[in-house]
Coordinates of C-alpha atoms and ligand atoms in Angstrom, one line a residue:
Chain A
X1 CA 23.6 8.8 5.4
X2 CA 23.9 12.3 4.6
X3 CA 26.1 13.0 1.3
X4 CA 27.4 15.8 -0.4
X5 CA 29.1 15.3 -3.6
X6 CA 30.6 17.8 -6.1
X7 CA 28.3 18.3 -8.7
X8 CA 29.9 20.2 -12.3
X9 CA 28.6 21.0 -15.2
X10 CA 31.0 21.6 -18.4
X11 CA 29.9 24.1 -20.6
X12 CA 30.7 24.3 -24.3
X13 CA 29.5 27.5 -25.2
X14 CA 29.9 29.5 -29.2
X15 CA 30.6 28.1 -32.3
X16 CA 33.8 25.5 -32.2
X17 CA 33.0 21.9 -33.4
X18 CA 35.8 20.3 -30.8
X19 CA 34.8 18.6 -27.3
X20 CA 37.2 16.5 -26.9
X21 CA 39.0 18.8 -24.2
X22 CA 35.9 19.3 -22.8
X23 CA 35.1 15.7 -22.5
X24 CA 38.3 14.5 -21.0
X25 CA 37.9 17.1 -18.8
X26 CA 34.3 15.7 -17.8
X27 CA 35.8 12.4 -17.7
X28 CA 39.1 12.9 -15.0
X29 CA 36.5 14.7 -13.1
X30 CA 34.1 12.1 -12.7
X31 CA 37.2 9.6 -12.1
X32 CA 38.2 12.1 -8.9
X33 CA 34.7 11.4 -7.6
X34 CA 32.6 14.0 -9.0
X35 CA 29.4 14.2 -10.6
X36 CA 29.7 16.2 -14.0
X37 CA 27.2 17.0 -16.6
X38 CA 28.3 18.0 -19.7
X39 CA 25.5 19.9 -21.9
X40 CA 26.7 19.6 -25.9
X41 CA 28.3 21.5 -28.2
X42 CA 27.3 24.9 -29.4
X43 CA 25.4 25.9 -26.2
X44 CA 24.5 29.5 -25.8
X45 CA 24.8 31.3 -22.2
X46 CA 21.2 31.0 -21.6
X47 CA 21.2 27.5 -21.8
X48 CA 24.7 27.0 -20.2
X49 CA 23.2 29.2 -17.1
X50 CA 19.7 27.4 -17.0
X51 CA 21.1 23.9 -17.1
X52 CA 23.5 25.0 -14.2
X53 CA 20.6 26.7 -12.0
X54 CA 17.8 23.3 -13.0
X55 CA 20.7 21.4 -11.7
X56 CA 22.1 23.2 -8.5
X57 CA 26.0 22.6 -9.8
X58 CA 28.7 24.0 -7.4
X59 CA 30.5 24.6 -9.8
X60 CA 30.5 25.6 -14.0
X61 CA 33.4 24.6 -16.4
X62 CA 33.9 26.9 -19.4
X63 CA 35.6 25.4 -22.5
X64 CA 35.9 27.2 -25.6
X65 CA 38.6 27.1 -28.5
X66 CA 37.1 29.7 -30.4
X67 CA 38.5 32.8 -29.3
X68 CA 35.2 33.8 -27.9
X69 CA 35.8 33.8 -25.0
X70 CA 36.1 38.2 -24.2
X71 CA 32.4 38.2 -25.3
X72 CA 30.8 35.1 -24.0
X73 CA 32.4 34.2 -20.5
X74 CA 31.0 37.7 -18.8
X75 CA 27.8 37.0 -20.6
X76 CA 27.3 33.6 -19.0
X77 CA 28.5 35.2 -15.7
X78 CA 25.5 37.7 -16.3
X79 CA 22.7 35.0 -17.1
X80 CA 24.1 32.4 -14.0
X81 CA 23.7 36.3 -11.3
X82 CA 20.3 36.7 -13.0
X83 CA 19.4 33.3 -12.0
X84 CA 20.7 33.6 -8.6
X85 CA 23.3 31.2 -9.4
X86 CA 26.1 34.3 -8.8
X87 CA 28.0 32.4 -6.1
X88 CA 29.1 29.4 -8.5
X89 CA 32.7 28.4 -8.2
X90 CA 33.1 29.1 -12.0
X91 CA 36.5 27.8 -14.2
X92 CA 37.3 28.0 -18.1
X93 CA 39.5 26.4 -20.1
X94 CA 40.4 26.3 -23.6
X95 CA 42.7 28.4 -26.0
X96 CA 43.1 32.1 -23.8
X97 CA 46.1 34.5 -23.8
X98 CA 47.6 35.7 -20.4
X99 CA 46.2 39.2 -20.8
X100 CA 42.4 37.5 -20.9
X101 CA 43.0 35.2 -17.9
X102 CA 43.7 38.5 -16.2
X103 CA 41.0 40.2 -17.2
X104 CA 38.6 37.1 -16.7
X105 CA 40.0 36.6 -13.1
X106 CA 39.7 40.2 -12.1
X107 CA 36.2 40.0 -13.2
X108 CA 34.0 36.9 -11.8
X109 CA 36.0 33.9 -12.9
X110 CA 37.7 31.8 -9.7
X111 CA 40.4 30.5 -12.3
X112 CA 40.8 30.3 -15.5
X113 CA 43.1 26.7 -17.0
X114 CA 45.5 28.0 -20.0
X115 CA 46.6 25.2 -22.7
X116 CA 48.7 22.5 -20.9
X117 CA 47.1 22.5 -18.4
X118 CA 47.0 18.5 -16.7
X119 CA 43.5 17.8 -16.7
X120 CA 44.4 16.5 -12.8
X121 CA 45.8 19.7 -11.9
X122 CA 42.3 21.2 -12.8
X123 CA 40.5 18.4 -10.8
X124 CA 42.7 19.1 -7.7
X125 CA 42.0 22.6 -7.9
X126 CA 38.5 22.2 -8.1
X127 CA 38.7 20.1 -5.2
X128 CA 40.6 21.8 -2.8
X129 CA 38.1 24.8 -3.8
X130 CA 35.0 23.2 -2.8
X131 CA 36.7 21.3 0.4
X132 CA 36.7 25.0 1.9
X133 CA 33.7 25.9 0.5
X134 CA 31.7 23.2 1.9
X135 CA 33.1 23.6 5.2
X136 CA 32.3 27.0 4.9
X137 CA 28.6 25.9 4.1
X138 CA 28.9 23.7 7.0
X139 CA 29.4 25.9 9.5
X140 CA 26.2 28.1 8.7
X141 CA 24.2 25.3 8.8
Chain B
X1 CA 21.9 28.4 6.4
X2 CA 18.3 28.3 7.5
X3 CA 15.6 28.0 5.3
X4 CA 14.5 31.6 5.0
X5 CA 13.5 33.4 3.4
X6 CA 11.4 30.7 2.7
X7 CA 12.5 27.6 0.8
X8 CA 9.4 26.5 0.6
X9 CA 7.2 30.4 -0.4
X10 CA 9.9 30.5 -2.8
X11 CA 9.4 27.1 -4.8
X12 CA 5.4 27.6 -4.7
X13 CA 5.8 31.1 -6.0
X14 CA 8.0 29.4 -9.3
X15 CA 11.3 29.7 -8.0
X16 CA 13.4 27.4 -9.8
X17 CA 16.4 28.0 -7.8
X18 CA 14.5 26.4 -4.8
X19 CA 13.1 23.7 -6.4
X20 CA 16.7 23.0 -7.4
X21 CA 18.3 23.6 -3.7
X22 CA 15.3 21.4 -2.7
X23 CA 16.3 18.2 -4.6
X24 CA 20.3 18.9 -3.7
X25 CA 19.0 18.9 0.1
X26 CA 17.1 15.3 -0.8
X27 CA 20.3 14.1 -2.3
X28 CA 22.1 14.6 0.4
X29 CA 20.1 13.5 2.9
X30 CA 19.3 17.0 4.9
X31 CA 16.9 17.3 7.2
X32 CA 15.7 20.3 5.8
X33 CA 14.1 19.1 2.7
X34 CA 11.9 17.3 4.7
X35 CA 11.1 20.3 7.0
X36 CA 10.8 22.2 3.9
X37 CA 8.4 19.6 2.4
X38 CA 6.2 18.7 4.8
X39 CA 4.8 21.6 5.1
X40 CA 3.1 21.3 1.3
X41 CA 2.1 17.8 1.7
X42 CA -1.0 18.2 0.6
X43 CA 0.2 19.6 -2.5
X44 CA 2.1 16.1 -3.6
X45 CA 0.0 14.0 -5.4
X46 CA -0.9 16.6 -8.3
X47 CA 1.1 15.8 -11.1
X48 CA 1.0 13.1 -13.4
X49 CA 4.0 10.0 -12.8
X50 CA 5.7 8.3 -15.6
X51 CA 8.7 6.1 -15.0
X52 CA 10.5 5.5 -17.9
X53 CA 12.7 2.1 -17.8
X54 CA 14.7 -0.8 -20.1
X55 CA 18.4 -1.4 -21.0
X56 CA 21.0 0.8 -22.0
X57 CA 21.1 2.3 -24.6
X58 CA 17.4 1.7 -25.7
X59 CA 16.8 5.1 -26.4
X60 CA 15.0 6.2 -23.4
X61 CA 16.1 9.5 -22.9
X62 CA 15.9 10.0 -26.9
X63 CA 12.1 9.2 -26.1
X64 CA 11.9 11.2 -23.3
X65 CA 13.2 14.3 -25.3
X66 CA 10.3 13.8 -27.5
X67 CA 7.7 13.3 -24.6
X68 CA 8.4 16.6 -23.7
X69 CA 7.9 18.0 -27.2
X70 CA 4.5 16.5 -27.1
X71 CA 3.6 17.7 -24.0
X72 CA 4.6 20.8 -24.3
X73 CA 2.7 21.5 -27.8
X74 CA -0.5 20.6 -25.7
X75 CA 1.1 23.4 -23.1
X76 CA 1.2 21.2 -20.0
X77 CA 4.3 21.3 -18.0
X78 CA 7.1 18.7 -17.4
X79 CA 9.5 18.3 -15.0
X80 CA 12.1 14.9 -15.5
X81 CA 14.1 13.5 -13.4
X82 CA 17.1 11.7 -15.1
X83 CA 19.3 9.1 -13.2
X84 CA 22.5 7.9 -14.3
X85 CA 24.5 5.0 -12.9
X86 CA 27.2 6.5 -9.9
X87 CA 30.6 4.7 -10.7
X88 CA 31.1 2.0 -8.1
X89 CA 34.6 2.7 -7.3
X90 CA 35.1 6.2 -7.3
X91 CA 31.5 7.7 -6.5
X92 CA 31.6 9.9 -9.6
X93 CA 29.5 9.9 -12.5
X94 CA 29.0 11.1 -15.8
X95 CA 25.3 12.2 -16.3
X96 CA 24.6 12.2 -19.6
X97 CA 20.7 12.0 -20.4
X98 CA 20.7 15.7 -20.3
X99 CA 22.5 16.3 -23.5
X100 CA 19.5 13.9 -25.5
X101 CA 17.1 16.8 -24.0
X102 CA 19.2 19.5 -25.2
X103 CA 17.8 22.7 -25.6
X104 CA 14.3 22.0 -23.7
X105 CA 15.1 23.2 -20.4
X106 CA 15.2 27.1 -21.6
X107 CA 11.5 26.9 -22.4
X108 CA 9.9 28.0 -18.8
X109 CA 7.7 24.7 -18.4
X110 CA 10.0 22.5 -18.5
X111 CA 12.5 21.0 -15.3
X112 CA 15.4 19.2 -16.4
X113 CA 17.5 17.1 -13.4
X114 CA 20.4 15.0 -14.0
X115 CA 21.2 12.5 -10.5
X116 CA 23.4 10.2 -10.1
X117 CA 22.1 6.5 -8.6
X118 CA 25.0 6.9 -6.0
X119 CA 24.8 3.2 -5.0
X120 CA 21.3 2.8 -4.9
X121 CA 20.9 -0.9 -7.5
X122 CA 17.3 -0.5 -8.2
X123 CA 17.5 1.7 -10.8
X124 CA 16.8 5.0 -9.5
X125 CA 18.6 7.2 -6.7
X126 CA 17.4 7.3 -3.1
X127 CA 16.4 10.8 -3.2
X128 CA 14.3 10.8 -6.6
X129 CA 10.7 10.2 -5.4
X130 CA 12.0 13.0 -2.8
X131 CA 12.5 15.1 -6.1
X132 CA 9.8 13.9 -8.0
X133 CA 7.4 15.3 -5.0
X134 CA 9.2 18.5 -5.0
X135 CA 8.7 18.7 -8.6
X136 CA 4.7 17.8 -8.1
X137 CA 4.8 20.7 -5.1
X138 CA 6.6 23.2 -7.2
X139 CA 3.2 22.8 -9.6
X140 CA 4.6 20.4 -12.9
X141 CA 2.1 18.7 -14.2
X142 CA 3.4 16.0 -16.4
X143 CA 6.4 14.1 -14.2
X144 CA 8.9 11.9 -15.7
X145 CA 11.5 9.6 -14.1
X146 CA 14.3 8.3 -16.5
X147 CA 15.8 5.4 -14.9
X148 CA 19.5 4.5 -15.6
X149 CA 19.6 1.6 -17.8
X150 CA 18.6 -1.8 -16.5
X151 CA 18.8 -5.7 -16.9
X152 CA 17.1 -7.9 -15.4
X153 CA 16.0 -7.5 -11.7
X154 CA 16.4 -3.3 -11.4
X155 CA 12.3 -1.7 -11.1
X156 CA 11.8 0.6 -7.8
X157 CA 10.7 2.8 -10.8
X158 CA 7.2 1.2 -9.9
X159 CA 7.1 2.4 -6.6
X160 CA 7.8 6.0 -8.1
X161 CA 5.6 6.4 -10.8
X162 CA 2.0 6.1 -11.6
X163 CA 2.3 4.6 -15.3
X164 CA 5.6 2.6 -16.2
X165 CA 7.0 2.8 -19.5
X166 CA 9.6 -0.1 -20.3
X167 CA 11.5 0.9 -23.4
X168 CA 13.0 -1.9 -25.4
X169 CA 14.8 -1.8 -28.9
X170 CA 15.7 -4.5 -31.8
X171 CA 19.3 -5.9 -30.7
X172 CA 19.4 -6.0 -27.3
X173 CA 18.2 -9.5 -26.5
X174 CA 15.0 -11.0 -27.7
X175 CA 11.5 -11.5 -26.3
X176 CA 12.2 -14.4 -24.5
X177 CA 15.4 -12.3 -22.3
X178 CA 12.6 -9.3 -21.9
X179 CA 10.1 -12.0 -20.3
X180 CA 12.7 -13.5 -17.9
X181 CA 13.5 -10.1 -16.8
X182 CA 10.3 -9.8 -15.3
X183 CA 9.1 -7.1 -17.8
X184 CA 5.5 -7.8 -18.7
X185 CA 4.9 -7.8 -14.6
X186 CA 6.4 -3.6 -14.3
X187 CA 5.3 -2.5 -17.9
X188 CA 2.3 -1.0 -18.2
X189 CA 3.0 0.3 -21.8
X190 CA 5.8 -1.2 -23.4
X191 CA 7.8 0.5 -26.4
X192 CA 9.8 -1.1 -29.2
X193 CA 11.9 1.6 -29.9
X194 CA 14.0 2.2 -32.9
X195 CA 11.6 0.5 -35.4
X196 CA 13.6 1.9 -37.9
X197 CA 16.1 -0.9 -37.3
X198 CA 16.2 -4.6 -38.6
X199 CA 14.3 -6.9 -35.6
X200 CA 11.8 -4.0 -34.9
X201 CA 8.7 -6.4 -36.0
X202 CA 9.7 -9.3 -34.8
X203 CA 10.0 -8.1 -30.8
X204 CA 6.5 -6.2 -31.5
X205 CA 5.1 -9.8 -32.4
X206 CA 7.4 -11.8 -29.8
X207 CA 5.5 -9.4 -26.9
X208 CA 2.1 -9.3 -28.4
X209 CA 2.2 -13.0 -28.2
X210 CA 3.6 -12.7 -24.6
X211 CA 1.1 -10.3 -23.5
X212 CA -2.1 -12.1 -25.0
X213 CA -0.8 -15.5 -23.0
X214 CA -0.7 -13.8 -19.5
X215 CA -3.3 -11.1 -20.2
X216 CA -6.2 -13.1 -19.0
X217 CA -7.6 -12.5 -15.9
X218 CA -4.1 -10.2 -14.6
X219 CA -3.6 -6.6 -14.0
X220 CA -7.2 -6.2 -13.2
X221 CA -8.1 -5.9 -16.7
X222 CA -5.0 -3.3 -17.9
X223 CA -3.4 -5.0 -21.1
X224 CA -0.1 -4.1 -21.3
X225 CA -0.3 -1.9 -25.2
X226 CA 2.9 -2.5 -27.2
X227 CA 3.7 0.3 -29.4
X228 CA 6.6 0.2 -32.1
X229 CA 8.4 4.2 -32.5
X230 CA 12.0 5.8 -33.7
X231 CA 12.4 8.5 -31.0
X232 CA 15.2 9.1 -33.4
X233 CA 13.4 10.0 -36.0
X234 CA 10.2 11.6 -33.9
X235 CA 8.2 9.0 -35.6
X236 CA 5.0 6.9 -33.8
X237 CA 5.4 9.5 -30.3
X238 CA 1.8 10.0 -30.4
X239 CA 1.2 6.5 -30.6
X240 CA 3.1 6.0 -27.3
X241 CA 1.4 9.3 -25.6
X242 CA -2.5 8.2 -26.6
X243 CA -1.0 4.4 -24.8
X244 CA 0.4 6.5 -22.0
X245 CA -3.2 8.4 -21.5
X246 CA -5.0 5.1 -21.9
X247 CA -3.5 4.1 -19.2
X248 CA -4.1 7.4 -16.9
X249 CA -7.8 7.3 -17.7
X250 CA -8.3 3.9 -17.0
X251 CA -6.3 4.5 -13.7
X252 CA -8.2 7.6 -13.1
X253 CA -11.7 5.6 -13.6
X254 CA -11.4 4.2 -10.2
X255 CA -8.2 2.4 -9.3
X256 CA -6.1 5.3 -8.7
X257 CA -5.8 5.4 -5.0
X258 CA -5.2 1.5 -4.7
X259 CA -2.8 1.8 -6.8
X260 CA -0.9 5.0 -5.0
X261 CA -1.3 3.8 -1.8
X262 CA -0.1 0.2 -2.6
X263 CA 3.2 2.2 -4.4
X264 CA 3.6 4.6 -1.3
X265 CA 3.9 1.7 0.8
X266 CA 6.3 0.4 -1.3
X267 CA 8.2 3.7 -0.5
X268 CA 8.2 3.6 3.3
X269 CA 9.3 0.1 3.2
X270 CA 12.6 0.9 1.2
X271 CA 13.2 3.9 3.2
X272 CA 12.6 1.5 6.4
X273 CA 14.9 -1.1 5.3
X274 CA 17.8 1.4 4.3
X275 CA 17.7 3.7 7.4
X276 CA 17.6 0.1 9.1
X277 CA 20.8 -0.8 7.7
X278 CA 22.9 2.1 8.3
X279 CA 21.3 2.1 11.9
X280 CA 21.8 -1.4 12.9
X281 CA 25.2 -2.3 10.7
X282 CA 26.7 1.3 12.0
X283 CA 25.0 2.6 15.1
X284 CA 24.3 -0.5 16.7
X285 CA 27.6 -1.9 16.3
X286 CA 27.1 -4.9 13.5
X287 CA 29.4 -4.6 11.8
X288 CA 31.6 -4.4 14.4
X289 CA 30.1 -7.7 16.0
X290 CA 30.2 -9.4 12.6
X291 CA 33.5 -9.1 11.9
X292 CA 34.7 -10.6 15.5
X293 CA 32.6 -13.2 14.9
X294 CA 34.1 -14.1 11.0
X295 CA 37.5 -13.9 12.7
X296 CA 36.6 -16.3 15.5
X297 CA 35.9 -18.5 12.9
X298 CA 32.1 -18.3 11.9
X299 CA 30.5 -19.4 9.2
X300 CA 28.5 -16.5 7.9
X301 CA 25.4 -17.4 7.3
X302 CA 25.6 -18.7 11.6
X303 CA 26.5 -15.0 12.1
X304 CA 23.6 -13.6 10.3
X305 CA 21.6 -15.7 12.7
X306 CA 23.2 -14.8 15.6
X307 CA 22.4 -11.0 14.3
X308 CA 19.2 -11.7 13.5
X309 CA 17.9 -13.8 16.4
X310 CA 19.3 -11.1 19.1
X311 CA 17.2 -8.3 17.1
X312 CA 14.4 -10.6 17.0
X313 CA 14.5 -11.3 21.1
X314 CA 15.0 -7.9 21.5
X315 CA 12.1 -6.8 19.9
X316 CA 10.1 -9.4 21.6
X317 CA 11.6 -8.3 25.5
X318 CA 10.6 -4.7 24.3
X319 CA 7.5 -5.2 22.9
X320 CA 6.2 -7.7 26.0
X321 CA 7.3 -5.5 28.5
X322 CA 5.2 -3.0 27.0
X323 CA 2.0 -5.4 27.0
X324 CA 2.8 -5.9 30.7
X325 CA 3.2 -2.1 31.5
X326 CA -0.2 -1.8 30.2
Ligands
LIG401 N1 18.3 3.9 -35.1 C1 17.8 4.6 -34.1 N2 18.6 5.0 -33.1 C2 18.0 5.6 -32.1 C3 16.6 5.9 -32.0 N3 16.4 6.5 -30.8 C4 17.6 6.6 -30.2 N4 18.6 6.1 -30.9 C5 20.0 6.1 -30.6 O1 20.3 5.2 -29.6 C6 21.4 5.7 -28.8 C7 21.0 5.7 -27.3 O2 20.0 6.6 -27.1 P1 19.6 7.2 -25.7 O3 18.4 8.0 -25.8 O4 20.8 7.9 -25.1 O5 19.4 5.9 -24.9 P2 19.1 5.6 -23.3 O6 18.2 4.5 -23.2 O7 18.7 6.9 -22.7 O8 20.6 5.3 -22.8 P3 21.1 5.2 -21.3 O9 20.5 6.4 -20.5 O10 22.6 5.3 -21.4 O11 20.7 3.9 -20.7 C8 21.7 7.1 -29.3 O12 22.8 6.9 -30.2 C9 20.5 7.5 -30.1 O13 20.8 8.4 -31.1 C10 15.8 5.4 -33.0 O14 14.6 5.6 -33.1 N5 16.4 4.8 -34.1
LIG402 MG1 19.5 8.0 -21.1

C-alpha cells in the first residue's frame, strides 16, 4: 500500500505579472505523475519557503521573468536552510543568461532550465533526479 | 532513516518540519508515522474538526481562506488539510486550494497542507484523518478538512470531522439535486455561498423548506442552520462561524463522545475494508484466482461467490477450531 509520489511546488517569486510558463510547467508535471502545487503570483521567498516546508515538497521550481533572479533565488535558498528544508532538489526556470546559471549552479541550485527549454525535458530531469534520490532514502530506511 | 532525533519531541516542541515529514510518512503508508503517533495518543482528540464539503467550484476553499481570517483575529490556531482530486490515469495532480489561502501560512498559527485524493473516491485521501491527528498532536486548535469537490454519493468527510460544513452556491443544481445527494443527512451547517449571485435566495428558501420537513424528531434535536455568505467578498463569515460554534456547543453539551466514537468507528471500518482488499485481492492470491476463473468461462457475479463463500468457510473452520481448542 505504501506510496511515494513526487511532490513539487512551483514558485513564482518578485514582481512579473506572467504564469503561464509557470503553469504549463505545473501542468506537464502533473501529466508525468507528479503532484505539484503552484503558490500564485508575486510570492516573496518567505512564503515560497514556508509553503514548501508546510508541505514536505521534494522538490521547489523557480520561475521568474523578471530579471530578478541574482537577488531572489539565493534568498529563497537561505529561507528553505533556515527552515530545515536545505536538502530540496531545487530547479529555476525563466529568462537567465549563461553566466547566472553558472553562478546559480555553483551555489545551491541542482539545475537551472534556460528559455527553450521542452517542458518534458524538465519533467524527465526531475524524474530521473528523484528516482536516485529516493532509492537513496530507501536504503537508510 | 530512523526517527531520531525524535519525530515525535520535535512536532510537540512546534516543529513544523516534523509535523510536515509526519503527514508525508501517513501518505505514504510508513510504518513509522504510526510508531511516531502512537506514542501521543492521548494528545489526539484536542482540537476542534470541521470538514468542509459540496461541488466544485462552490467556493470552499475561498471560505476556508476566510475561516482562517476569523479564527485567527480571535488568536486561536488552524491547521487545514486541503485535498484535491489525484488524476486517474496518470497519478498526478494539480493541488490548487492553496493558492485561495495565499498568504496565510506565513503567519505562525496557521498549517497549510495540500494532498492529493490519490484514488481514494470518497472525497478525502486515505492518509488525511492520519494528518488531521498529527495536526491535533502538534497542538492546532481549530482543524479543517477541505474535501475535493463532490457530487452526489462522496462524504467520508463525516467520519473525519466533528462539525460538517456542506458548501453550496446558486448555479450548480437546485435544491431538489442537493436533497438527492444525500446532503441534509452529512450537513450539519449548510452554506449558500456566493449570495452575491442571481439564485442565492431561492436555494436559501428551497433548503429551509427542506430542512423544516425532515427536521422533526431527526438529528437528536440539531437543526441543520442554513446561512447565505460571498466568501468572495468576506461578507456574512461570521454568520457561518457563530452556526459553526452553535454546533460545537450543542455537541459539547453532552453528545460529544457518541458522536466521536460512533465517527471513529467509522474510521477502523474503512481502514479494515481497504487493508482487506489489498490483502485478500493481492496477498491471498484473488486476483489471481479470479481471473482463471473469468477465463474458464464464469459469470462474475458466480466468482464473487465462489471468493466470498471460501473466505466465509474459512473463517468458520478457523474460528470453530478455536471454540474446540478451548
Ligand atoms: N461571485 C462569487 N464568486 C465566488 C465567491 N466565493 C468564491 N467565488 C469564486 O468561485 C470560484 C471557485 O472558488 P474556490 O474557492 O476555488 O472553490 P472550491 O469549492 O474550493 O473549488 P474546488 O476546490 O476546485 O472544488 C473562484 O473563481 C472564486 O473566486 C463569492 O462569494 N461570490
Ligand atoms: Mg478548493
Amino acid at each position: 500500500m505504501s506510496e511515494r509520489r513526487i511532490r513539487v511546488l512551483i514558485g513564482k517569486p518578485g514582481l512579473d505579472g506572467h504564469d503561464r510558463g509557470a503553469k504549463t510547467v505545473a501542468s506537464v508535471l502533473r501529466d508525468h505523475g507528479m503532484e505539484v502545487i503552484y503558490t500564485g503570483l508575486h510570492q516573496t521567498p518567505a512564503m515560497i519557503a514556508e509553503a514548501a516546508a508546510q508541505e514536505d515538497v521534494d522538490v521547489v521550481g523557480l520561475s521568474i521573468l523578471s530579471g530578478a533572479h541574482m537577488q531572489l533565488f539565493p534568498k529563497i535558498r537561505d529561507e528553505l536552510t533556515s527552515r530545515g528544508k536545505g536538502d530540496v532538489l531545487l530547479v529555476g526556470g525563466g529568462i537567465i543568461p549563461h553566466d547566472d546559471i553558472d553562478a546559480l549552479e555553483a551555489d545551491g541550485f541542482a539545475k537551472l532550465f534556460g528559455p527553450g527549454t521542452k517542458t518534458t525535458d524538465i519533467a524527465n530531469w526531475i524524474e530521473e533526479e528523484m528516482k536516485t534520490r529516493f532509492e537513496k532514502e530507501g536504503d537508510e530506511v | 532513516m530512523s526517527e531520531h532525533p525524535g519525530v515525535l519531541e520535535r512536532l510537540l516542541s512546534g516543529d513544523v518540519t516534523a509535523l510536515a515529514r509526519a503527514i508525508t510518512w501517513a501518505e505514504a503508508g510508513d510504518a513509522r508515522f504510526q510508531r511516531v503517533l502512537s506514542g501521543a495518543n492521548e494528545r489526539v482528540g484536542k482540537g476542534w474538526r470541521v470538514g468542509v464539503t459540496g461541488p466544485p467550484g462552490a467556493g470552499k476553499s475561498t471560505l476556508v481562506n476566510e475561516m482562517i481570517g476569523a479564527h485567527r483575529a480571535a488568536d486561536r490556531t488552524v491547521g487545514v488539510i486541503a485535498v484535491d482530486p489525484s488524476s486517474p490515469f496518470t497519478g498526478g495532480a494539480l493541488l490548487g486550494d492553496r493558492i485561495r489561502m495565499d498568504g496565510r501560512s506565513s503567519d505562525g498559527g496557521v498549517f497549510i497542507r495540500s494532498m492529493a485524493s490519490r484514488g481514494s473516491r470518497g472525497g478525502i485521501a486515505r492518509a488525511t484523518v492520519d494528518a488531521v491527528d498529527a495536526m491535533d498532536v502538534f497542538g492546532f486548535q481549530e482543524l479543517l478538512v477541505e474535501t475535493v469537490g463532490v457530487g452526489q454519493a462522496e462524504y467520508d468527510v463525516v467520519g473525519a470531522a466533528d462539525t460538517v460544513l456542506v458548501v453550496l452556491c446558486p448555479g450548480a443544481g437546485d435544491g431538489v439535486q442537493a436533497l438527492k445527494a444525500g446532503i441534509l443527512e452529512v450537513a450539519d451547517v449548510l452554506c449558500v455561498n456566493k449570495a452575491d449571485l442571481p439564485g442565492a435566495e431561492r436555494l436559501v428558501s428551497d433548503l429551509e423548506e427542506a430542512v423544516e420537513l425532515r427536521a422533526v424528531g431527526l438529528r437528536d434535536g440539531w437543526i441543520t442552520p442554513v446561512i447565505s455568505c460571498s466568501a468572495g467578498k468576506a461578507e456574512g463569515i461570521a454568520e457561518v462561524m457563530s452556526a459553526l460554534a452553535s454546533h460545537r456547543e450543542w455537541l459539547e453539551e453532552g453528545r460529544l463522545r457518541e458522536h466521536r466514537s460512533v465517527r471513529r468507528l467509522a474510521q477502523v471500518r474503512r481502514a479494515v475494508a481497504e487493508a482487506l482488499d489489498v490483502e485478500l485481492w493481492e496477498a491471498a492470491g484473488w486476483r489471481d484466482r479470479a481471473s482463471h476463473l473469468l477465463e474458464n468461462g464464469k459469470a462474475h457475479y458466480d466468482v464473487v461467490a465462489d471468493l466470498i463463500n471460501g473466505l466465509r468457510d474459512a473463517v468458520r473452520e478457523k474460528t470453530e477450531g478455536s471454540t474446540k481448542e478451548r
